[in-house]
Short mmCIF file of C-alpha atoms and ligand atoms in Angstrom, two decimals:
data_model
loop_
_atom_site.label_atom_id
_atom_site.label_comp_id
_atom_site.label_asym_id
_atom_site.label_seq_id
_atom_site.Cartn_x
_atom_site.Cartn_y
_atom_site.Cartn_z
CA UNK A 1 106.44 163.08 108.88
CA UNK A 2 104.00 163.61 106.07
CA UNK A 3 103.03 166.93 105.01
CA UNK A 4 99.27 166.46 105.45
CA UNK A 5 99.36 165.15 109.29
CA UNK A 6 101.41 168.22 110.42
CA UNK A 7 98.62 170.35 109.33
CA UNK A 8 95.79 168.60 110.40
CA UNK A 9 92.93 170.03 112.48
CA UNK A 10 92.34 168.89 115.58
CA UNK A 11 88.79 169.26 117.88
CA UNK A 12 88.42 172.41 119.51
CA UNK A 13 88.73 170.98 123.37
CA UNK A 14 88.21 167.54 125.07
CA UNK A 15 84.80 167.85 125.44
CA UNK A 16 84.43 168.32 121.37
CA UNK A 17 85.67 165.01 120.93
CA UNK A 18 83.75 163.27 123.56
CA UNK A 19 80.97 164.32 121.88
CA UNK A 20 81.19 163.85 118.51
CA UNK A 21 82.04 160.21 119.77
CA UNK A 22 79.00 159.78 121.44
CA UNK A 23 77.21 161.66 119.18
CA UNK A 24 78.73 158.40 116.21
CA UNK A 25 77.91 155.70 118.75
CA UNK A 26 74.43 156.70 119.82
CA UNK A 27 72.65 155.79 116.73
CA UNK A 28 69.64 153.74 115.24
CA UNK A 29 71.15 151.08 117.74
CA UNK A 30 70.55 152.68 120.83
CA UNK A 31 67.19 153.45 119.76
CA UNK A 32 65.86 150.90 117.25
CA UNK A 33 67.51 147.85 118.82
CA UNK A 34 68.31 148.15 122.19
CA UNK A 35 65.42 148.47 124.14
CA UNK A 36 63.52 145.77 122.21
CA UNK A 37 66.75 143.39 123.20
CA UNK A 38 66.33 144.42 126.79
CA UNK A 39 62.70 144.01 127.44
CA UNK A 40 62.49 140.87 125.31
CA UNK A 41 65.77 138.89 126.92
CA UNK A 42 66.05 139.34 130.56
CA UNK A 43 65.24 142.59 131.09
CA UNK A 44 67.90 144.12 134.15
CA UNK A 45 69.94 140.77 133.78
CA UNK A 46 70.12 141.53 130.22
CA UNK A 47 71.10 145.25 130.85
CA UNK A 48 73.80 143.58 133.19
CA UNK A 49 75.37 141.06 130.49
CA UNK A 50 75.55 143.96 128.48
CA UNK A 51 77.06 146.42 130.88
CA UNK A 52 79.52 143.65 131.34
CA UNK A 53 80.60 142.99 127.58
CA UNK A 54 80.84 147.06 127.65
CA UNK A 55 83.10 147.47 130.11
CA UNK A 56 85.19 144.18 129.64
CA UNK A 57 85.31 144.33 125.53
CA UNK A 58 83.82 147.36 124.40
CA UNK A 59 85.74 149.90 126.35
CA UNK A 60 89.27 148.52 126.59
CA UNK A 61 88.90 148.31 122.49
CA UNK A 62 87.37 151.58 122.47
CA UNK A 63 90.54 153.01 124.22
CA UNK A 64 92.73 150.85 121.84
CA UNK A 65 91.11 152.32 118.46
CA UNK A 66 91.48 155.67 119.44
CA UNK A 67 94.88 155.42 120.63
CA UNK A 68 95.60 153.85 117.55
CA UNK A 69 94.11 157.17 115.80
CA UNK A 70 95.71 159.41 117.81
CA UNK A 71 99.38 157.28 117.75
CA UNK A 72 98.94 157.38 114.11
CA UNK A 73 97.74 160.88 113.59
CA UNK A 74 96.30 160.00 110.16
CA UNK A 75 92.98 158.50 108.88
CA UNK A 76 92.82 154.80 109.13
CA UNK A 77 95.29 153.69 106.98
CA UNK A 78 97.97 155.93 107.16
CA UNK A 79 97.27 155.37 111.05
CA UNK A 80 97.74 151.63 110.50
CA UNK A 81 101.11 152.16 108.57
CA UNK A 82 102.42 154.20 110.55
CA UNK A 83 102.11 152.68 114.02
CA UNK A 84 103.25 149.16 113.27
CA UNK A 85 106.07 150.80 110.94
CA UNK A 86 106.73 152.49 114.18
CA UNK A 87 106.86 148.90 116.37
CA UNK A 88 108.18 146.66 113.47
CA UNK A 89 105.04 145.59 112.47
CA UNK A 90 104.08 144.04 108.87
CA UNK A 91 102.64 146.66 106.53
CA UNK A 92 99.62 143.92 106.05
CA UNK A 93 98.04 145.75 108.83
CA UNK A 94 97.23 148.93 106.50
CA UNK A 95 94.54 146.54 105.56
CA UNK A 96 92.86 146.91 108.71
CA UNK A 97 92.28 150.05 107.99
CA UNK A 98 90.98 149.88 104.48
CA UNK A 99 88.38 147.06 105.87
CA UNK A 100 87.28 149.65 108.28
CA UNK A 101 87.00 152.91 105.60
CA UNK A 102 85.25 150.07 103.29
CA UNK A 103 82.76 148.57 105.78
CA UNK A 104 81.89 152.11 107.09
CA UNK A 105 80.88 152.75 103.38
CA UNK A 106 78.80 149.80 103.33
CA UNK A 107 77.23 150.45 106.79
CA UNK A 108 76.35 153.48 105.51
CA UNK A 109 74.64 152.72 102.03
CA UNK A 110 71.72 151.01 104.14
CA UNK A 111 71.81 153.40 107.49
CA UNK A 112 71.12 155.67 105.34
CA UNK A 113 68.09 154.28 103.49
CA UNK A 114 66.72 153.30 107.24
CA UNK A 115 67.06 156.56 108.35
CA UNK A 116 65.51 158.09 105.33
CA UNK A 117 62.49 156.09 107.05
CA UNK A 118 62.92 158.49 109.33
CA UNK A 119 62.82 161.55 107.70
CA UNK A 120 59.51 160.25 105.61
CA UNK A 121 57.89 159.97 109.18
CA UNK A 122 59.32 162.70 110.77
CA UNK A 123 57.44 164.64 107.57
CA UNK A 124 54.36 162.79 108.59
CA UNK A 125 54.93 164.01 111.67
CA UNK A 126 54.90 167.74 110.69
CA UNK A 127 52.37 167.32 108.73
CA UNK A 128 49.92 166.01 111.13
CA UNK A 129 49.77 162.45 110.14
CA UNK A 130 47.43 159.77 112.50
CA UNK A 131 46.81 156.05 112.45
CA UNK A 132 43.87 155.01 114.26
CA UNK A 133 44.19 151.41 113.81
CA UNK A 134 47.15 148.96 114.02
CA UNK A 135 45.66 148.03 110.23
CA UNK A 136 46.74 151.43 109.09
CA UNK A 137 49.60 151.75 110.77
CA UNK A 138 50.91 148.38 109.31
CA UNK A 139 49.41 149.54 105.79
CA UNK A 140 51.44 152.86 105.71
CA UNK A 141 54.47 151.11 106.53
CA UNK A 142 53.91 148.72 104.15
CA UNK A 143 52.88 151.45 101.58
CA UNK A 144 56.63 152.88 101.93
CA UNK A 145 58.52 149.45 101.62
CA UNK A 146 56.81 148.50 98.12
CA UNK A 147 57.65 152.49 96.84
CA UNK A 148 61.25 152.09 95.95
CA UNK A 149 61.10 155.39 94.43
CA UNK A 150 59.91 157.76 97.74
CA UNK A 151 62.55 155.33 99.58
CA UNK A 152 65.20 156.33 97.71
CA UNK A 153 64.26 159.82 97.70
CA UNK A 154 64.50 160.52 101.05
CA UNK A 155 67.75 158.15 101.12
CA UNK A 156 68.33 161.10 98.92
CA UNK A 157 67.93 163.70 100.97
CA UNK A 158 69.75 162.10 104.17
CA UNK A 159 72.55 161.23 102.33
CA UNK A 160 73.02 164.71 100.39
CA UNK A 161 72.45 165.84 104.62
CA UNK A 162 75.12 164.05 105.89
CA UNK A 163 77.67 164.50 103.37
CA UNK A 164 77.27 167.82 103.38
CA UNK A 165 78.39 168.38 106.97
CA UNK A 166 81.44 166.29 106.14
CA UNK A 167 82.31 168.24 103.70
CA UNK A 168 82.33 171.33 105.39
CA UNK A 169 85.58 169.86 107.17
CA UNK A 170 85.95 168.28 110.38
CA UNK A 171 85.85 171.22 112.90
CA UNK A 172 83.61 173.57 110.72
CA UNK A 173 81.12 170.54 110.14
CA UNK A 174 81.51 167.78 112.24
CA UNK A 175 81.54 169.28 115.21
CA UNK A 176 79.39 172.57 115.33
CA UNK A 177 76.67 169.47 113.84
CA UNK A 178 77.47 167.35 116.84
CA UNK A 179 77.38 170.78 119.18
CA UNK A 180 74.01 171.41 117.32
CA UNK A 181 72.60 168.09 117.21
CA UNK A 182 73.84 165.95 120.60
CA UNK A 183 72.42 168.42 123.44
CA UNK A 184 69.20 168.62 121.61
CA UNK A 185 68.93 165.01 121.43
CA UNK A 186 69.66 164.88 125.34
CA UNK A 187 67.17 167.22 125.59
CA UNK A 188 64.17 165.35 123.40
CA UNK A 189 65.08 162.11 125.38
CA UNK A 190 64.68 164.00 128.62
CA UNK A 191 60.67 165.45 127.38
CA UNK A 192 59.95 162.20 125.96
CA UNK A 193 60.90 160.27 129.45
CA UNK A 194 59.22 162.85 131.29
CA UNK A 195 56.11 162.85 128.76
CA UNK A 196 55.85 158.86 129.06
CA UNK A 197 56.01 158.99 133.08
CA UNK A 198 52.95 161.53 133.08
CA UNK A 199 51.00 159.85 130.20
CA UNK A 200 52.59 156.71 129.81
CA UNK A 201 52.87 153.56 131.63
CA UNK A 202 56.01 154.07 133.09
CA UNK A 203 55.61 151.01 135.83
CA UNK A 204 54.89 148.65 133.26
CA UNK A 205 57.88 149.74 132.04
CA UNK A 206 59.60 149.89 134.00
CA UNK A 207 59.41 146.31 134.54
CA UNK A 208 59.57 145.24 131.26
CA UNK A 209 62.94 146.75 131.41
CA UNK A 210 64.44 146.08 134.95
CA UNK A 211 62.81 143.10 136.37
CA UNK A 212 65.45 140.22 136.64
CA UNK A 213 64.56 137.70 134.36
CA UNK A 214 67.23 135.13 134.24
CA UNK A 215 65.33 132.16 132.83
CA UNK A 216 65.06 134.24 129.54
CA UNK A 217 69.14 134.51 129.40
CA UNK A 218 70.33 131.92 126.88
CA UNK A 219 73.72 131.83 125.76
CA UNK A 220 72.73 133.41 121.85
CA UNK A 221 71.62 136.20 124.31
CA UNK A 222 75.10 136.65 125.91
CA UNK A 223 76.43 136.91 122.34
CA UNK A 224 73.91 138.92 120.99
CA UNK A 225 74.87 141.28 123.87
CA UNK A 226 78.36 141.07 123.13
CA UNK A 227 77.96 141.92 119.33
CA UNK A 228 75.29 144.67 120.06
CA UNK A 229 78.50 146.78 122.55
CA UNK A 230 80.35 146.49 119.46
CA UNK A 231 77.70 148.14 116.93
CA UNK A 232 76.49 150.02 119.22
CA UNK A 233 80.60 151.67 119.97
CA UNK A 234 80.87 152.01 116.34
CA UNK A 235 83.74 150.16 117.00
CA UNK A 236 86.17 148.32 114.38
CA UNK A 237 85.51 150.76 110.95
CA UNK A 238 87.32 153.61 110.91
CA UNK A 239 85.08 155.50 112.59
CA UNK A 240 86.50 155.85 116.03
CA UNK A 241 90.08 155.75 114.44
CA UNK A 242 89.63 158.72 112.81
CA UNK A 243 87.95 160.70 114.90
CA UNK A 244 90.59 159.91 116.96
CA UNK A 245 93.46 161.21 114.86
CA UNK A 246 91.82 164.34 115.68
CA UNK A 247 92.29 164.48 119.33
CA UNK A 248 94.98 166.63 120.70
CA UNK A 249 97.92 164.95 122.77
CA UNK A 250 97.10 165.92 126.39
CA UNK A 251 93.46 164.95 126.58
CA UNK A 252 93.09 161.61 128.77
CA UNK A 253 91.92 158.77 125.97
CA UNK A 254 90.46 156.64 128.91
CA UNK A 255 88.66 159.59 130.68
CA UNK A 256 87.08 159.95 127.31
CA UNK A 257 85.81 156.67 126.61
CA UNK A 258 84.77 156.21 129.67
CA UNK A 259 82.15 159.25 128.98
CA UNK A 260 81.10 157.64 125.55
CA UNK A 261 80.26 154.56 126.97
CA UNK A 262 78.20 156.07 130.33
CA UNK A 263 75.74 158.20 128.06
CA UNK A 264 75.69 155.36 125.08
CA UNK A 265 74.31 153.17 127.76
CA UNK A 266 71.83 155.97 129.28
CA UNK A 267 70.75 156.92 125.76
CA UNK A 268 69.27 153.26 125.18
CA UNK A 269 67.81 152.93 128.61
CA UNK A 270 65.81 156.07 128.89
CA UNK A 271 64.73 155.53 125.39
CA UNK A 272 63.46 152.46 126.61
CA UNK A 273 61.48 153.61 129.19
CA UNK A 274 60.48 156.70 127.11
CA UNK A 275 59.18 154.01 124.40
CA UNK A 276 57.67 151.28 126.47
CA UNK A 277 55.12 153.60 128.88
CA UNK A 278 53.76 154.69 125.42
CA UNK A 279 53.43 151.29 123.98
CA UNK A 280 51.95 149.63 127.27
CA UNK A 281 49.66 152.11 128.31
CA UNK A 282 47.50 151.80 125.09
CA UNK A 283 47.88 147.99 125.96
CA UNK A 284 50.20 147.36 122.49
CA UNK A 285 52.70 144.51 121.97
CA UNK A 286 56.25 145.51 122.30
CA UNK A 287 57.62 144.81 118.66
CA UNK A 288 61.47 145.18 117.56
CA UNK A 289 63.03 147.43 115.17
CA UNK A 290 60.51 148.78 112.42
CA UNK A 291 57.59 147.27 114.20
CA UNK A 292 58.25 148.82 117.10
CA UNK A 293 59.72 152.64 115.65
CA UNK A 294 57.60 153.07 112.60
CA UNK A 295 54.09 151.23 113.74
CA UNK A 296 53.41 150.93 117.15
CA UNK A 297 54.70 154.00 117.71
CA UNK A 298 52.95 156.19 115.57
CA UNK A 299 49.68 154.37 116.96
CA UNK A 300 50.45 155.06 120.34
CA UNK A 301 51.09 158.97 119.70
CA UNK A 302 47.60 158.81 117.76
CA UNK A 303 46.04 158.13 120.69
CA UNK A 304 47.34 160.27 122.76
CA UNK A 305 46.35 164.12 123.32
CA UNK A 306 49.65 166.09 122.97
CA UNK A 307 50.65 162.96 120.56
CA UNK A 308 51.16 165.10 117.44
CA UNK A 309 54.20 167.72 119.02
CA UNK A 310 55.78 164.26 120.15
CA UNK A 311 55.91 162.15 117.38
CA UNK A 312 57.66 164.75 115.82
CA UNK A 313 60.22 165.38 118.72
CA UNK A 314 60.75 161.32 118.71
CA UNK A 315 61.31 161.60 115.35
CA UNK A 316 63.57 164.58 115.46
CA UNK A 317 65.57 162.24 117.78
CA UNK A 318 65.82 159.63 116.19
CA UNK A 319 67.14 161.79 113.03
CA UNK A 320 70.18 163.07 114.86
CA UNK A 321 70.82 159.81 116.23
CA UNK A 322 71.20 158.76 113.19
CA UNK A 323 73.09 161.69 111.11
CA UNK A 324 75.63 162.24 114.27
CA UNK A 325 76.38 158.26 113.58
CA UNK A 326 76.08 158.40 109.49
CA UNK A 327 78.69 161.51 109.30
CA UNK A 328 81.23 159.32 111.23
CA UNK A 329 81.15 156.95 108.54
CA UNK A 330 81.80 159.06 105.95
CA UNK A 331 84.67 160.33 107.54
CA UNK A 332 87.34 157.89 107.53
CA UNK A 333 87.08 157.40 103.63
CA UNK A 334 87.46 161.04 102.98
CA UNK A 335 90.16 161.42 105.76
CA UNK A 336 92.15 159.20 103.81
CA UNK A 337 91.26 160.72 100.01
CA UNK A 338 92.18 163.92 101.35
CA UNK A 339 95.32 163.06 102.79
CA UNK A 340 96.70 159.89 100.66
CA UNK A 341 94.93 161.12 97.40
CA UNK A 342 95.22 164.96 98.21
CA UNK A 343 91.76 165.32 96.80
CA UNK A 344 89.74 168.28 98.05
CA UNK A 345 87.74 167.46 100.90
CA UNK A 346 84.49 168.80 99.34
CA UNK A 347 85.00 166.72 96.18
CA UNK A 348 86.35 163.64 97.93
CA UNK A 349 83.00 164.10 99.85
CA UNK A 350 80.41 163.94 97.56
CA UNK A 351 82.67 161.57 95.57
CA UNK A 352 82.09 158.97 98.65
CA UNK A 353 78.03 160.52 98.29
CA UNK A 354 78.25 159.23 94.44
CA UNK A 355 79.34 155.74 95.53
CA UNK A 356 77.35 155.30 98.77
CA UNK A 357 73.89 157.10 96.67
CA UNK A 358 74.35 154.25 93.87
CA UNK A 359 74.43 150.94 96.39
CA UNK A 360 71.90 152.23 98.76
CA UNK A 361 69.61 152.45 95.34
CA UNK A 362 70.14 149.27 95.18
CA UNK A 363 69.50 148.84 98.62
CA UNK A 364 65.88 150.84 98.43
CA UNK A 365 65.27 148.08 95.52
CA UNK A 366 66.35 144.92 97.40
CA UNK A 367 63.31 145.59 99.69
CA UNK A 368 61.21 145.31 97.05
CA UNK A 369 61.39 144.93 93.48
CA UNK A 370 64.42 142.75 93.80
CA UNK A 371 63.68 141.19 96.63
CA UNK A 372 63.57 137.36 95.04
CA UNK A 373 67.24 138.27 94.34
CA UNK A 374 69.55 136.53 97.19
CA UNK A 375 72.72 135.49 97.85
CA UNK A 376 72.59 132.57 100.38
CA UNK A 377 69.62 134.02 101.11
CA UNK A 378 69.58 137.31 101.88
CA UNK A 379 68.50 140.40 99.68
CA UNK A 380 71.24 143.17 99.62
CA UNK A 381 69.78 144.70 102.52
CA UNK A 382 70.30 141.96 104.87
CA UNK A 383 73.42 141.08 103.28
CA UNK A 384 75.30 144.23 103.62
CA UNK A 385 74.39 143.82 107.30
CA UNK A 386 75.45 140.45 107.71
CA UNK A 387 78.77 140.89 106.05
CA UNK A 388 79.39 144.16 108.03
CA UNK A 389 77.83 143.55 111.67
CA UNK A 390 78.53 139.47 112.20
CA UNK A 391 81.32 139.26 109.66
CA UNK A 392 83.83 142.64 109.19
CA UNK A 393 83.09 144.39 113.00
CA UNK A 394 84.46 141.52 114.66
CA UNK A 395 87.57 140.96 112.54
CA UNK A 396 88.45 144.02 112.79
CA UNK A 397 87.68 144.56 115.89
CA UNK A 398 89.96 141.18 116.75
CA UNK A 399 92.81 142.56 114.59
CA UNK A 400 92.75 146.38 116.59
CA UNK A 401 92.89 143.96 119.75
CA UNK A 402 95.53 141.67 118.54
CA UNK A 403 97.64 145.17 117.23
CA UNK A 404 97.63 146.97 120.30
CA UNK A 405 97.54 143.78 122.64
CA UNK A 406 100.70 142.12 121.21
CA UNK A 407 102.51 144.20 117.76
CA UNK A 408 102.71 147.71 119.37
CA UNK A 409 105.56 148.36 121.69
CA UNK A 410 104.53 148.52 125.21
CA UNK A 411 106.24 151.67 125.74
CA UNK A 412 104.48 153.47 122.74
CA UNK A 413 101.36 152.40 124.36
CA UNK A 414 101.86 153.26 127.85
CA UNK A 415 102.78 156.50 126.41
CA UNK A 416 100.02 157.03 124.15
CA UNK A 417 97.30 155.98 127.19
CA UNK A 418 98.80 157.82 129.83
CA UNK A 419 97.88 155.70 132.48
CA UNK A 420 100.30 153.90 134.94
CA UNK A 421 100.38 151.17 137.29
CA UNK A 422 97.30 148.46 138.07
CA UNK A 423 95.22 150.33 135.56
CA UNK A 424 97.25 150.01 132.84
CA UNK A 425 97.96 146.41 133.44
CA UNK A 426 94.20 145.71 134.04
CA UNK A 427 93.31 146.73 130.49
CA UNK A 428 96.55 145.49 129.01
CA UNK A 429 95.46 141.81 129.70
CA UNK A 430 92.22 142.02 128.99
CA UNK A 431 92.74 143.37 125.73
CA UNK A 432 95.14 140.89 124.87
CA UNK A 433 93.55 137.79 126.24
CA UNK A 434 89.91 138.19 126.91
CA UNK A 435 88.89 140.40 124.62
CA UNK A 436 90.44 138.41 121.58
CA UNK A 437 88.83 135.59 123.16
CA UNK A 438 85.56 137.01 123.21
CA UNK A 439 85.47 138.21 119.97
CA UNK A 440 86.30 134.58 118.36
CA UNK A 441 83.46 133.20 120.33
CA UNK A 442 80.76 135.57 119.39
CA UNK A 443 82.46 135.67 115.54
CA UNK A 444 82.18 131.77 115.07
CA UNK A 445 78.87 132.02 116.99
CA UNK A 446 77.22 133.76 114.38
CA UNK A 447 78.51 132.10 111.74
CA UNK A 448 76.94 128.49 112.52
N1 LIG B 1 76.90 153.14 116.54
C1 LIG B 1 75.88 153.42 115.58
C2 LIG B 1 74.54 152.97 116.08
O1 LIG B 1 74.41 152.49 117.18
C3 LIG B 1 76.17 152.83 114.25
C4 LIG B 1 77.51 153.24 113.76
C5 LIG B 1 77.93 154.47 113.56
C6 LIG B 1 78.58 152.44 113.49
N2 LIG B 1 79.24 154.48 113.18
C7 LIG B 1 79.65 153.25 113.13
C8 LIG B 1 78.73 151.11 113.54
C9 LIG B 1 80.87 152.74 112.82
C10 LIG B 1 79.97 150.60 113.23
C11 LIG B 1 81.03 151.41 112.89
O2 LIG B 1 73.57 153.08 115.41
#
């Protein structure tokens, strides 16, 4: 056994590791996409197709990427290696590890500019910033997409955040930051739902949310489902591999996951309702993603008396959403330096910062000043997320199904899960039939 896996560290206690896994899967998805996919596409019978592709694909390859990590006890691709050298597999599938440390990297070079959106408004916030009109809301927006320069500052300065917990190691940083971070986003959520139910509209939204809409169920929306439980799980880059590789042998891997899932799912339905009773009671148009965040939003709270001390608790939210998710992308990548390269973790850290800083620069510049430059016609922004989210997720997502499903031993697995009898054989075939299945549909789906 190598050196470098026997003196690993390991979470302090189950509960560690359940969160720091929620705390990488509850991110700008759960709160930037979600809710706008829910209200706009079937409301409840939306929430129910996506329930459904979390239990039937998300969770069964949740379950299978950690036990992978664990199995392997190393970061991504040492875990590869090592568990199909241990079932006669090819050594090829190292590679689905290095697609996962190199698409987290990716991921990350434009998460990070996004959320440094976030930090410029959470500023705003602080610093008593209104817009009375949806004119100046737009405008301000607007004012920080043509500024490459303040975008990539504040890329900057979440960037230089989240690599800095990293580097403080996995149980020093990663995990007092998730202690820190995930109960006080619980806690936000919780104000903000309560907030929107006194001053909001929460019947409105109630509706917009849970009324079952079927008509507006099409089958891009099943898909679009489908792919969203798969961002939204972090699943298929590393991520959940390597946290993983951290967990000690006796905690239950399915008991886990099971937890992840449950309050990934709550996250993006409270925030739902928390975000829709603001937006319909001043009568505003529910808008997706920036829209929705960084203009109607910020309208709503300037119209509302206690609007100020909200906006920045929303925005405070949405900030550890997002740095609990960016620090388990960094992870993987300097798992592996550390242990394949034995680099330091602090300099293998802000070595990965040095890489990630220089693309997300070019990110912050695709928006704008290079925006005419495209490759089949997206900008680097969209690009990145097209190659990673409809192109990279769902191979490797297909190739940690196909792994576990049909190279690893049984027994290895049955001992790695821990779980016996019609259980085990429930998610055994649907992670080797349906959930390979699924994945080629959606995959060739968005590639049309
Ligand atoms: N799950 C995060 C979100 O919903 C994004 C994310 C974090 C992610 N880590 C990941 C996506 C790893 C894919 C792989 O915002």
């Amino acid at each position: 056994m190598r050196q470098s896996i026997i003196s690993r560290s390991t979470w302090s206690n189950r509960w560690a590791f359940i969160l720091v896994t929620i705390g990488s899967s509850v991110g700008l998805g759960n709160i930037w996409k979600f809710p706008y996919m829910t209200g706009s596409q079937g409301g409840s019978a939306f929430v129910l197709i996506y329930l459904l592709s979390i239990l039937l694909i998300g969770l069964p390859l949740l379950i299978a990427e950690i036990l992978i990590g664990r199995r392997g006890g190393g970061n991504p691709v040492a875990a590869m290696l090592d568990t199909a050298e241990e079932s006669g597999g090819s050594a090829w599938w190292g590679l689905v590890g290095w697609a996962g440390m190199i698409g987290a990297l990716l991921i990350l070079s434009y998460y990070s500019v996004v959320a440094g959106w976030i930090v410029d408004y959470l500023c705003k916030a602080l610093t008593g910033f209104r817009v009375e009109t949806a004119e100046a809301a737009r405008s301000s927006f607007e004012a920080l997409m043509d500024n490459p320069l303040r975008m990539s500052l504040w890329h900057t300065v979440f960037l230089t955040m989240t690599v800095g917990v990293v580097a403080r190691g996995v149980v020093s940083g990663i995990e007092i930051a998730n202690k820190i971070m995930m109960p006080g986003l619980f806690l936000i959520l919780v104000l903000l739902t309560l907030w929107g139910w006194k001053a909001g509209d929460m019947s409105a939204a109630w509706h917009f949310m849970f009324d079952f809409r079927v008509g507006e169920v099409t089958p891009d929306v099943i898909l679009a489902a489908v792919g969203h439980a798969f961002f939204s799980l972090s699943l298929g880059m590393g991520a959940i591999m390597a946290y993983g590789s951290y967990l000690d042998k006796k905690s239950s891997i399915v008991h886990t996951s099971l937890w992840v899932v449950a309050a990934g799912t709550l996250v993006g339905l409270l925030a739902g309702l928390a975000i829709f009773s603001l937006t319909f009671r001043h009568g505003l148009e529910p808008t997706a993603g920036a829209g929705l965040i960084l203009q109607t939003l910020p309208l709503a709270f300037s119209h509302m008396p206690g609007g100020g001390v909200f906006s920045i608790l929303f925005f405070l939210l949405v900030l550890f959403a997002a740095w609990t998710s960016a620090i388990s992308l960094v992870e993987p990548f300097v798992a592996w330096l550390t242990e394949n390269q034995d680099i330091r973790r602090s300099v293998a850290a802000w070595g990965t910062w040095l890489a990630v800083w220089i693309l997300g620069l070019g990110v912050c510049l695709s928006l704008n000043r290079w925006a005419d430059y495209r490759l089949f016609g997206l900008n680097l922004f969209d690009g990145l997320d097209f190659l990673t989210s409809r192109i990279m997720m769902p191979l490797s997502g297909l190739a940690i199904a196909i792994f576990v499903g049909w190279v690893m031993r049984r027994a290895a697995v049955e001992e790695e899960i821990q779980l016996r009898g019609k259980a085990f054989s429930a998610w055994y075939h649907v992670l080797r039939t349906l959930v390979p299945l699924a994945i080629a549909l959606v995959f060739f789906h968005a590639l049309r």
